[in-house]
XYZ file of C-alpha atoms in Angstrom:
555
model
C 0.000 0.000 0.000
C 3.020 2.445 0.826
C 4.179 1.827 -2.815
C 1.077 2.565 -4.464
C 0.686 5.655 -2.555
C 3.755 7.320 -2.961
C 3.337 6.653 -6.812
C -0.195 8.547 -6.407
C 1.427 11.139 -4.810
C 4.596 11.225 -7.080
C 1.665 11.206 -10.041
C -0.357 13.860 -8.568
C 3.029 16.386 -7.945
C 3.500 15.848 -11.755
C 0.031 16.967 -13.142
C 0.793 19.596 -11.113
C 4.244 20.648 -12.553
C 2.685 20.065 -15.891
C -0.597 22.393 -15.077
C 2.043 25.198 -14.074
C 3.907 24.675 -16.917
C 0.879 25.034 -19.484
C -0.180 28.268 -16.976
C 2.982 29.756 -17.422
C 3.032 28.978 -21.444
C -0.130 30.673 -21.828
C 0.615 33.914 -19.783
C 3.879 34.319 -22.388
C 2.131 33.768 -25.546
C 1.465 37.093 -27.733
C -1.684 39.167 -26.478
C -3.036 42.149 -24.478
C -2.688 42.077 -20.842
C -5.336 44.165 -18.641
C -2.128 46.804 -18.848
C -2.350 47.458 -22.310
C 1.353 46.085 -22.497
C 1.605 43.422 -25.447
C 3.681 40.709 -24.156
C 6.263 39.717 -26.326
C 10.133 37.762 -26.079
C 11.577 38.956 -29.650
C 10.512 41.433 -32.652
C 7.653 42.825 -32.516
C 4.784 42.872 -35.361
C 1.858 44.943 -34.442
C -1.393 46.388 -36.244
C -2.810 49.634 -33.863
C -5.958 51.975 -34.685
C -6.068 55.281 -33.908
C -9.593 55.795 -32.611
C -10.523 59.079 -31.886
C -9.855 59.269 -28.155
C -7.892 56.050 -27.621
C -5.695 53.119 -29.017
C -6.631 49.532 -29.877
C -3.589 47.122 -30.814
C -3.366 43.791 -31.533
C -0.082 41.819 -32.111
C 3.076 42.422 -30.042
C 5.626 45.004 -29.404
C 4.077 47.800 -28.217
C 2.548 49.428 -24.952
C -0.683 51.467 -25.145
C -1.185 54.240 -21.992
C -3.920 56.823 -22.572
C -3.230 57.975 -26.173
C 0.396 57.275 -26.661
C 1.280 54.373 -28.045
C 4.711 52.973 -27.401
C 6.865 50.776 -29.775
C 9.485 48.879 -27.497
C 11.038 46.398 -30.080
C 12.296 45.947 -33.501
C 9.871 45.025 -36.077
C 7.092 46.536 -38.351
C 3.947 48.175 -36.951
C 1.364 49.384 -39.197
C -0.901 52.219 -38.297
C -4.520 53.610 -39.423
C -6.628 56.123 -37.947
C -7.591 59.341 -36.366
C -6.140 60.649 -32.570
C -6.345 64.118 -31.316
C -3.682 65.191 -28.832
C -1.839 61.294 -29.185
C 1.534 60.402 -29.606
C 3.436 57.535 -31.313
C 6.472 57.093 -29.997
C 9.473 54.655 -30.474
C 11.638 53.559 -27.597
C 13.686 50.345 -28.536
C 17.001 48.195 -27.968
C 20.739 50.717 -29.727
C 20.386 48.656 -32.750
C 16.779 47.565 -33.405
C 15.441 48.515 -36.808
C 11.871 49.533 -36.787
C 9.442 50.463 -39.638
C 6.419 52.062 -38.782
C 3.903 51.904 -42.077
C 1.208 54.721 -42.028
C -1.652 54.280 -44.262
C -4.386 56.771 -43.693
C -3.232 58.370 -40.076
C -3.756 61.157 -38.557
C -2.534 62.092 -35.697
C -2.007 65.816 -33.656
C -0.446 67.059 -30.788
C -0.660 70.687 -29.621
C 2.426 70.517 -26.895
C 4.916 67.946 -28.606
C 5.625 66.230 -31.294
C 3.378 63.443 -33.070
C 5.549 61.210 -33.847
C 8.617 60.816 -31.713
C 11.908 58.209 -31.834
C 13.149 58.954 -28.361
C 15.294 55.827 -28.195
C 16.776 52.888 -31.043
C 18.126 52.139 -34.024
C 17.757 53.165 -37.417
C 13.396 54.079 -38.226
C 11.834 53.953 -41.377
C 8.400 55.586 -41.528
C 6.591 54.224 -44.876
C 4.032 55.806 -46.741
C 1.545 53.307 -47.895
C 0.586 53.326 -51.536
C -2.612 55.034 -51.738
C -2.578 56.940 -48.609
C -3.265 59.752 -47.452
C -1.131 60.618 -44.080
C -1.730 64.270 -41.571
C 0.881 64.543 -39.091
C 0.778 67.937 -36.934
C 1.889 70.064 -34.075
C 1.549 72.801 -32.238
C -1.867 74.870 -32.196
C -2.593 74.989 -36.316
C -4.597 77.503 -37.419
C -8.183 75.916 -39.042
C -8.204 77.239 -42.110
C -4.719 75.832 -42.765
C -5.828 72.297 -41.932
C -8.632 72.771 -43.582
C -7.290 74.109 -47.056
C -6.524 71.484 -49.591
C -5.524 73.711 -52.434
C -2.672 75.575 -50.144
C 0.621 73.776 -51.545
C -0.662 74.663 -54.958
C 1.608 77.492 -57.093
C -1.608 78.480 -58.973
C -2.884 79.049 -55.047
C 0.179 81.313 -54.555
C -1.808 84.072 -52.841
C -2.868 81.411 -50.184
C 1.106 80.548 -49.538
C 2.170 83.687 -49.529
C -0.221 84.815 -46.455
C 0.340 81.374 -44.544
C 4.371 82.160 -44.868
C 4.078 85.521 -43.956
C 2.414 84.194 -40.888
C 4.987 82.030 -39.682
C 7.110 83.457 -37.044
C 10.274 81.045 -36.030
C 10.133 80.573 -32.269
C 14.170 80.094 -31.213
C 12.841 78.593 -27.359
C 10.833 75.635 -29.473
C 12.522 71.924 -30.086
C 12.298 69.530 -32.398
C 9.628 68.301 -34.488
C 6.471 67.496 -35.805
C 8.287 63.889 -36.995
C 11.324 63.953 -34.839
C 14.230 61.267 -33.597
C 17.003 61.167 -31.665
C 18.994 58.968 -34.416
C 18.455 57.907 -38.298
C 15.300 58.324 -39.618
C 14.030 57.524 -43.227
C 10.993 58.217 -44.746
C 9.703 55.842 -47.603
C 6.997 54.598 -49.734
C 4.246 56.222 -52.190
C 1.923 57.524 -50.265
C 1.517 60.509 -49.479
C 1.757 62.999 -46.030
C 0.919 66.047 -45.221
C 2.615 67.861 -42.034
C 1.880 70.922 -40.044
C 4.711 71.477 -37.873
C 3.776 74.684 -35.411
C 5.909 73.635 -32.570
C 9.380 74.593 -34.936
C 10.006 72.234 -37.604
C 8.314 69.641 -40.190
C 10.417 66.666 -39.811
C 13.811 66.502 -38.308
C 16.712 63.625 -37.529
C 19.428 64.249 -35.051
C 21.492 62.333 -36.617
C 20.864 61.601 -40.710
C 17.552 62.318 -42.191
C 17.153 60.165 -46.004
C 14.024 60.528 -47.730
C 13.762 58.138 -50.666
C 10.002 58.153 -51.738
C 6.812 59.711 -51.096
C 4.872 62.692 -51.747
C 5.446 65.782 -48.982
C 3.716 68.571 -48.326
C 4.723 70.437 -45.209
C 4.512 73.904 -43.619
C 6.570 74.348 -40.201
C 7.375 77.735 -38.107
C 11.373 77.206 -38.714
C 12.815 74.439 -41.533
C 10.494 72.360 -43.083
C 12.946 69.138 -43.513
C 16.363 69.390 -40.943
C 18.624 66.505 -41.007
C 21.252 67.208 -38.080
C 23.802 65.376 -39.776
C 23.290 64.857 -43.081
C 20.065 65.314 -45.425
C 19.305 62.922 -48.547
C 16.198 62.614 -51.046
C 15.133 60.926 -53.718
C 12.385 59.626 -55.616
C 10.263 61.935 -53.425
C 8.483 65.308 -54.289
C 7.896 67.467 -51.767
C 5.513 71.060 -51.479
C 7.422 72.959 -48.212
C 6.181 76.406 -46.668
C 9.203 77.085 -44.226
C 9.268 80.184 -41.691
C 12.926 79.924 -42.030
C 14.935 77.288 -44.447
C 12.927 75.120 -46.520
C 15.838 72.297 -46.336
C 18.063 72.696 -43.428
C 20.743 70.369 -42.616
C 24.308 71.543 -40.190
C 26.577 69.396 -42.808
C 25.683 68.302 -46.289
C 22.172 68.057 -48.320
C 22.094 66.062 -51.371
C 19.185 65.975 -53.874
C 19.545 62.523 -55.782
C 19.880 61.921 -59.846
C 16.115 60.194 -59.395
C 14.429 63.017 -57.411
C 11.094 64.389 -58.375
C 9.798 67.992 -57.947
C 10.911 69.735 -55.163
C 8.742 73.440 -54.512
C 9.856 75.577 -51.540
C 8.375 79.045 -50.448
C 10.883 79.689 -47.894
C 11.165 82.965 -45.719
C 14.645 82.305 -45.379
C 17.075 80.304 -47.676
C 15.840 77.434 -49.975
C 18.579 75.244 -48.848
C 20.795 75.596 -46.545
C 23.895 73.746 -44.831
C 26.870 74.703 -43.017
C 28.773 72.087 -45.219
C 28.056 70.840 -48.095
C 24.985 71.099 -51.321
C 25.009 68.623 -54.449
C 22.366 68.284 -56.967
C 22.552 65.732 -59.411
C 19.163 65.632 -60.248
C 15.566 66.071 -60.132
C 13.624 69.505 -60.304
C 13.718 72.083 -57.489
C 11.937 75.361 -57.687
C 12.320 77.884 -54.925
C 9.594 80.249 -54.962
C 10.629 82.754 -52.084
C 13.514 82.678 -50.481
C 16.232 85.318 -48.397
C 18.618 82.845 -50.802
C 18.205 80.282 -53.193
C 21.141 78.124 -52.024
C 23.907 78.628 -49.391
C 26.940 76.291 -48.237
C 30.563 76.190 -47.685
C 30.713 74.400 -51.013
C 27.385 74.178 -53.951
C 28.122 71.471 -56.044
C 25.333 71.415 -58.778
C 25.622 68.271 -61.461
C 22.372 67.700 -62.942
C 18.188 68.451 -62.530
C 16.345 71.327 -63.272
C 16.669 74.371 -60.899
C 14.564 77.688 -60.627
C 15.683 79.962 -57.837
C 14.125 83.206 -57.096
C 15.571 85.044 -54.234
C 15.229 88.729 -52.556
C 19.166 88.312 -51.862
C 21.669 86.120 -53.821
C 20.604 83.402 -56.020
C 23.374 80.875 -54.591
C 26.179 81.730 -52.310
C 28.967 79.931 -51.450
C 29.958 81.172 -48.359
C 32.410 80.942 -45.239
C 31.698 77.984 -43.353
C 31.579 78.423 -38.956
C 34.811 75.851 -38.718
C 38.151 76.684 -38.821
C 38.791 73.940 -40.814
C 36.476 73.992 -43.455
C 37.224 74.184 -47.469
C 37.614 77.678 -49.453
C 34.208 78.434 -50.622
C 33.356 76.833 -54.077
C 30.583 77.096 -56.793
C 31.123 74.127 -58.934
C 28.149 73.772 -62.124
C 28.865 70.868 -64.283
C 25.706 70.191 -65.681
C 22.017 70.673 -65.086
C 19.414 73.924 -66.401
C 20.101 76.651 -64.024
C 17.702 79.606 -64.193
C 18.130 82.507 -61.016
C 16.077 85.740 -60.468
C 17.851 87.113 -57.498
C 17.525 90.769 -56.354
C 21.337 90.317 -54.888
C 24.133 88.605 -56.785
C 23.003 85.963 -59.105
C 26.139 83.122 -58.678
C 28.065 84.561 -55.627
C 30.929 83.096 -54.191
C 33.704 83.783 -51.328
C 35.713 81.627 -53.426
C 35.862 80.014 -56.661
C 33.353 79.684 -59.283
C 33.324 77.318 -62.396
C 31.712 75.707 -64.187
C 31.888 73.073 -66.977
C 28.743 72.633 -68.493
C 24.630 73.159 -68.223
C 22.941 75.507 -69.345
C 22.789 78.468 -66.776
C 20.521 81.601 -66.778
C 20.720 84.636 -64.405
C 18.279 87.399 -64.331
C 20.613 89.274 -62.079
C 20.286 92.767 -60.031
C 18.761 96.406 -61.342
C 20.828 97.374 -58.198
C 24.590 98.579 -59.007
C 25.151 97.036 -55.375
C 25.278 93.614 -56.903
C 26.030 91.818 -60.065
C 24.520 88.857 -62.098
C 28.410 86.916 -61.064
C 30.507 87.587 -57.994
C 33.606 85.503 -57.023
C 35.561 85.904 -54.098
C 38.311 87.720 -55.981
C 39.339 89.516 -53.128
C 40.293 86.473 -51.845
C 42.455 84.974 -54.164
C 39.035 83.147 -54.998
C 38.502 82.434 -59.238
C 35.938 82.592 -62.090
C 36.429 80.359 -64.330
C 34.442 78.558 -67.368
C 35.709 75.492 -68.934
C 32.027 74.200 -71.000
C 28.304 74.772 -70.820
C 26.021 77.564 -72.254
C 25.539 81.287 -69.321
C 23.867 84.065 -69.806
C 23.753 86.498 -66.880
C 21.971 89.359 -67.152
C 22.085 92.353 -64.481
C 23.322 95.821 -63.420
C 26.839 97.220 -64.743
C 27.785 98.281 -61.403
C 29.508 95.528 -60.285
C 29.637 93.225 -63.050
C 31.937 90.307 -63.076
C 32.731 88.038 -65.834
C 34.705 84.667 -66.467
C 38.936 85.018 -66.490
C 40.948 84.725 -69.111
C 42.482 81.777 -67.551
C 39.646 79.777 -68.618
C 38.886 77.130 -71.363
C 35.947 78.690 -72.705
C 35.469 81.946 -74.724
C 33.074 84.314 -72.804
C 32.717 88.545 -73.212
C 30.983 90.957 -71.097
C 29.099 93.483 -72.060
C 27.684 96.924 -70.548
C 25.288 99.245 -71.575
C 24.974 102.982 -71.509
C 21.593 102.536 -70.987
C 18.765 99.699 -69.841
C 17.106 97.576 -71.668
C 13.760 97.141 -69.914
C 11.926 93.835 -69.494
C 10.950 92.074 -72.458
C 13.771 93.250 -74.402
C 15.235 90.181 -77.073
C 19.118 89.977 -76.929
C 20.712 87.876 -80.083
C 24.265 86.840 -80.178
C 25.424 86.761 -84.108
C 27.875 85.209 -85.837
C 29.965 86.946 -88.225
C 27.873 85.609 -90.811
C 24.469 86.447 -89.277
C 23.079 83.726 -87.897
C 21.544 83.640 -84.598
C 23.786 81.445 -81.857
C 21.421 82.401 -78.875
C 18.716 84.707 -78.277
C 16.936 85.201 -75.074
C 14.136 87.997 -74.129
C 15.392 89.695 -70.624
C 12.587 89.405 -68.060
C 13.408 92.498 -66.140
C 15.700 95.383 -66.309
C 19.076 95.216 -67.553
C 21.936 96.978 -68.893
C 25.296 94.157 -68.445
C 25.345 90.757 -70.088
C 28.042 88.191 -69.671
C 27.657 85.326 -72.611
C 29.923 82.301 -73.064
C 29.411 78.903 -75.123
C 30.951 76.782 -76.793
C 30.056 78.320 -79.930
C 32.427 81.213 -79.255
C 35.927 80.962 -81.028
C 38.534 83.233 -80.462
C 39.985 85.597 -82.824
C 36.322 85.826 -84.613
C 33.400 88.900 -84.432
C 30.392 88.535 -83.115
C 27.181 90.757 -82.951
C 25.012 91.432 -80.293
C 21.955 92.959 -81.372
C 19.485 94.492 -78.904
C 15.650 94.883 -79.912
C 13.689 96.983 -77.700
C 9.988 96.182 -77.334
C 8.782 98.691 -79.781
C 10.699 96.481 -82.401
C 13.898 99.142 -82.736
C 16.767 97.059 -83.001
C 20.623 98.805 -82.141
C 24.027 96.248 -82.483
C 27.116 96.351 -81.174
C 30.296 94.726 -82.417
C 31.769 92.479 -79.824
C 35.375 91.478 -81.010
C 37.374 88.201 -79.306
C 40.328 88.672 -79.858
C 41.145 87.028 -76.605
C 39.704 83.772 -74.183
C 37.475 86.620 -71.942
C 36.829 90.539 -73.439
C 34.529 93.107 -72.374
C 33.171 95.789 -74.117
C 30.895 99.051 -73.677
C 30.905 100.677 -70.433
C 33.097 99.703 -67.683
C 31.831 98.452 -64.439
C 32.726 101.792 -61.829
C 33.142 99.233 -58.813
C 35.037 96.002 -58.403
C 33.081 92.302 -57.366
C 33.224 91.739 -54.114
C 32.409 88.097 -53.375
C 29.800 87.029 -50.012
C 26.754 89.065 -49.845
C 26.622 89.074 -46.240
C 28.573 90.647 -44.044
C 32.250 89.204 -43.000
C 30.854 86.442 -45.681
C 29.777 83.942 -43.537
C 26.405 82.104 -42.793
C 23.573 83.631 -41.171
C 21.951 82.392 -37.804
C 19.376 80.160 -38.372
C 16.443 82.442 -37.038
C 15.329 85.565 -38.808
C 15.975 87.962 -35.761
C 19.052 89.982 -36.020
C 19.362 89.962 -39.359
C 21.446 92.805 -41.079
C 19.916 94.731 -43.637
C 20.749 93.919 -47.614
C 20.433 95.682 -50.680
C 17.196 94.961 -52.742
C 16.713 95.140 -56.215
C 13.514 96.735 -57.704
C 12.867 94.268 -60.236
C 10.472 91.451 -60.256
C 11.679 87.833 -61.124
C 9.918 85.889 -63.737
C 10.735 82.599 -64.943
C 12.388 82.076 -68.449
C 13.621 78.841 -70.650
C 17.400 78.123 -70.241
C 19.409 77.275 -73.346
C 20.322 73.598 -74.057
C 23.813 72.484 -73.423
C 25.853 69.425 -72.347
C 28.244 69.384 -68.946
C 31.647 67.897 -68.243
C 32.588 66.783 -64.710
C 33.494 69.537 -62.233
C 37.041 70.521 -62.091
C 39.059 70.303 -57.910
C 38.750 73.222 -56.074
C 41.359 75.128 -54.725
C 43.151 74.644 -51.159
C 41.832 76.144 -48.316
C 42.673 79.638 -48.092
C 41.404 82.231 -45.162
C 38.506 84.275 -46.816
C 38.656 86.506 -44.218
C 34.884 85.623 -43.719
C 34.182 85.615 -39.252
C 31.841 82.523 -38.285
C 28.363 83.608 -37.119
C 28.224 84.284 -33.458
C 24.319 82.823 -33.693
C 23.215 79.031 -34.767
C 20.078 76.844 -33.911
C 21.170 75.387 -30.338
C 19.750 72.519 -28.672
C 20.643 70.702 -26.063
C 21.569 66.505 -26.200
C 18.098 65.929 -24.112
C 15.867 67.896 -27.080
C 17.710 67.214 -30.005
């Protein structure tokens, strides 16, 4: 009898181990606990609803308190949905990769920002095809949410009074779309972002965008990569109270981008570093200035820059170390209206190919081309097809060092807008024509067409039909002719030639034209790769005493 009860008891111990066992099992497996925590042991994969007022998940990976919702491990999450005053955030292991897919979300916050990667690894936010995606913060005013034609150029009247409502506030952090490391936005849906906290989206560290359809209006920059900024196969619609792309080092717009439109109260694009374009099509609408770096580096794409101050500007960069300002055009369409200097450089310019217009200053404070001659900087031309049109005052043209025939030529008097300038061979026929689209009296001209030792015409007909020529012989690599400029090109258009601060306060005061920008059709043309800059030199340009700070904890 002992035996057989000691093997019940043995028996019933086991059922018991076993009934724990299963317990146990069953608390681990994925699901919601009553603590809106979803239990998991590895990556997460999670499907949450925004509902209005609250959160409902299902899958694992994430925690759900009030309306935040919390991803805590690597995976993908997808997203649908309305939430007012909600949050997503991401708070994961140094090296888990997480995509978050939005298809059809929106989501505001009036006191932070929407979406949030406080801690991780690399994030990818996806746009899912077909979707339409609002992302906001800040208190937006209603009829901005509510108006669906304002990123529209033919609604330009509409962008114009949003922007001139923006005011940067310089106390304000981060984001509408912010994180703490690399973030990258993909897919082909499309978002639309309201950032009125400070800015659109922003990455500490690298911010890539590499599909998708943007349109975004934010108090300060409307897309800020700390580090570096990338896009492609993206377009993108940005109303910016300050830059419209902002990143500290280098911004590069890829060979595959789309169209790029910025209305920007401050520069188009700016870096402390580094711009390259080797593609797509980017049209700035507004802007203090079109581009500004250390170093513009333009290789390809379409471009149409209209600025109240210098069309691009290679400038002097904040550290010590940095390269001697450069301009480098190898290819591309270029077409400017600046009020300032068109192509304006601390440093060197060149350029080896596109097809570059300038509709420079009526001011004699500025010309159409500026190099940093001062500085030891260059001009140079070496292939492609400019025209740069502007004041005489300080007119600039290409050097004789160069390995393409250009001339210069000034006017007694302007030519007023809608004025057709034809460059002639000496046999009469036309090489390039081109109808000014505001007041002029100084063109530079070079191509490849030009030979040296050979006459050409330029023949000027007003817009009564009176045509006048003059004779331009060259019998060297660079001539001028007609009136001489009365004041030398100084290169940097702002003073000590360095970058501004990031917020509009302080500014100094530049010189404006009184001529009104309209868009024209470049020439055709072929480019050649960019030639090395020079060494870095001392510019004599002082760093900025002002730049966007923000402490580790808020950027």
């Amino acid at each position: 009898m002992n035996k057989k009860k000691t093997i019940g008891i043995l028996f019933i111990i086991c059922a018991c181990l076993i009934g724990i066992i299963i317990i146990a099992a069953l608390c681990f497996l994925p699901g919601k606990s009553n603590s809106g925590v979803i239990q998991n042991n590895g990556s997460g994969n999670a499907t949450v609803h925004l509902a209005d007022d609250h959160i409902e998940a299902s899958g694992d990976g994430v925690e759900v308190e009030g309306t935040r919702v919390t991803v805590i491990k690597a995976g993908t999450y997808e997203f649908d949905g309305s939430l007012e005053n909600g949050q997503i955030r991401v708070k994961t292991g140094a090296t888990d990769e997480v995509t978050l897919v939005l298809g059809n979300i929106s989501i505001s916050n009036s006191t932070e920002e929407a979406i949030y990667v406080k801690e991780g690894g690399p994030v990818t936010l996806e746009l899912k095809e077909g979707t339409v995606n609002m992302v906001s913060s800040g208190n937006v005013p209603q009829d901005i949410i509510s108006n669906d034609k304002l990123f529209s150029e033919e609604n330009i009247s509409a962008v114009q009074s949003a922007a001139s409502a923006l005011e940067p506030d310089d106390t304000a952090k981060r984001a509408a779309i912010y994180s703490k490391g690399d973030l990258t936005v993909a897919g082909t849906g499309k978002i639309r972002i309201f950032g009125y906290i400070k800015n659109g989206i922003q990455a500490k560290n690298k911010l890539s965008v590499t599909g998708g359809q943007f349109e975004i209006i934010a108090r300060n920059h409307g897309l800020k990569g700390n580090a570096n900024f990338t896009m492609g196969n993206a377009s993108a619609f940005i109303v910016a109270g300050n830059d419209g792309i902002h990143s500290d080092q280098v911004a590069e717009i890829g060979e595959n981008s789309g169209k790029t439109i910025i209305f920007a109260n401050d520069d188009g694009i700016q870096t402390k570093q580094n711009i390259h374009i080797n593609g797509g099509e980017l049209k700035v609408l507004q802007s203090d200035e079109g581009l500004e770096a250390n170093q513009i580096e333009i290789a390809g794409g379409k471009l149409d820059l209209t600025a109240n101050d210098d069309g691009m500007n290679a400038c002097t960069a904040e550290q010590p170390d940095t390269t001697f300002p450069n301009i480098n055009i190898s290819g591309g369409k270029v077409l400017i209206h600046a009020d300032g200097d068109g192509i304006d450089s601390n440093g060197n310019i060149l350029v080896s190919g596109g097809e570059i217009v300038v509709d420079g200053p009526t001011n004699d404070g500025n010309g159409a081309i500026d190099s940093g001659t001062e500085s030891n900087g260059s001009c140079k031309i070496n292939g492609g097809t400019v025209i740069a049109l502007g004041s005489s005052g300080m007119a600039e043209t290409f050097e004789e060092s160069s390995g393409q025939c250009s001339f210069l030529y000034n006017s007694s008097t302007h030519w007023a807008e809608g004025t057709t300038l034809t460059v002639l061979d000496s046999d009469g026929n036309p090489l390039y024509k081109y109808v000014t689209k505001k007041m002029a009296n100084s063109i530079v001209f070079s191509s490849g067409k030009l030979e040296k030792g050979k006459k050409y015409t330029l023949q000027i007909t007003d817009t009564d039909g009176k045509k006048t020529t003059e004779t331009i012989e060259q019998n060297a690599v660079s001539v001028s002719a007609g009136e001489q400029s009365r004041f030398g090109g100084f290169g940097g258009g702002r003073p000590n030639g360095g970058f501004h601060p990031d917020s509009n306060s302080g500014k100094p005061e530049r010189p404006s034209g009184d001529g009104q920008s309209n868009p024209g059709q470049p020439p055709e043309g072929s480019g050649k790769p960019p030639e090395g800059s020079q060494p870095p030199g001392n510019p004599g340009g002082a760093p900025s005493q002002s730049q966007e700070r923000e402490d580790s904890s808020q950027n």
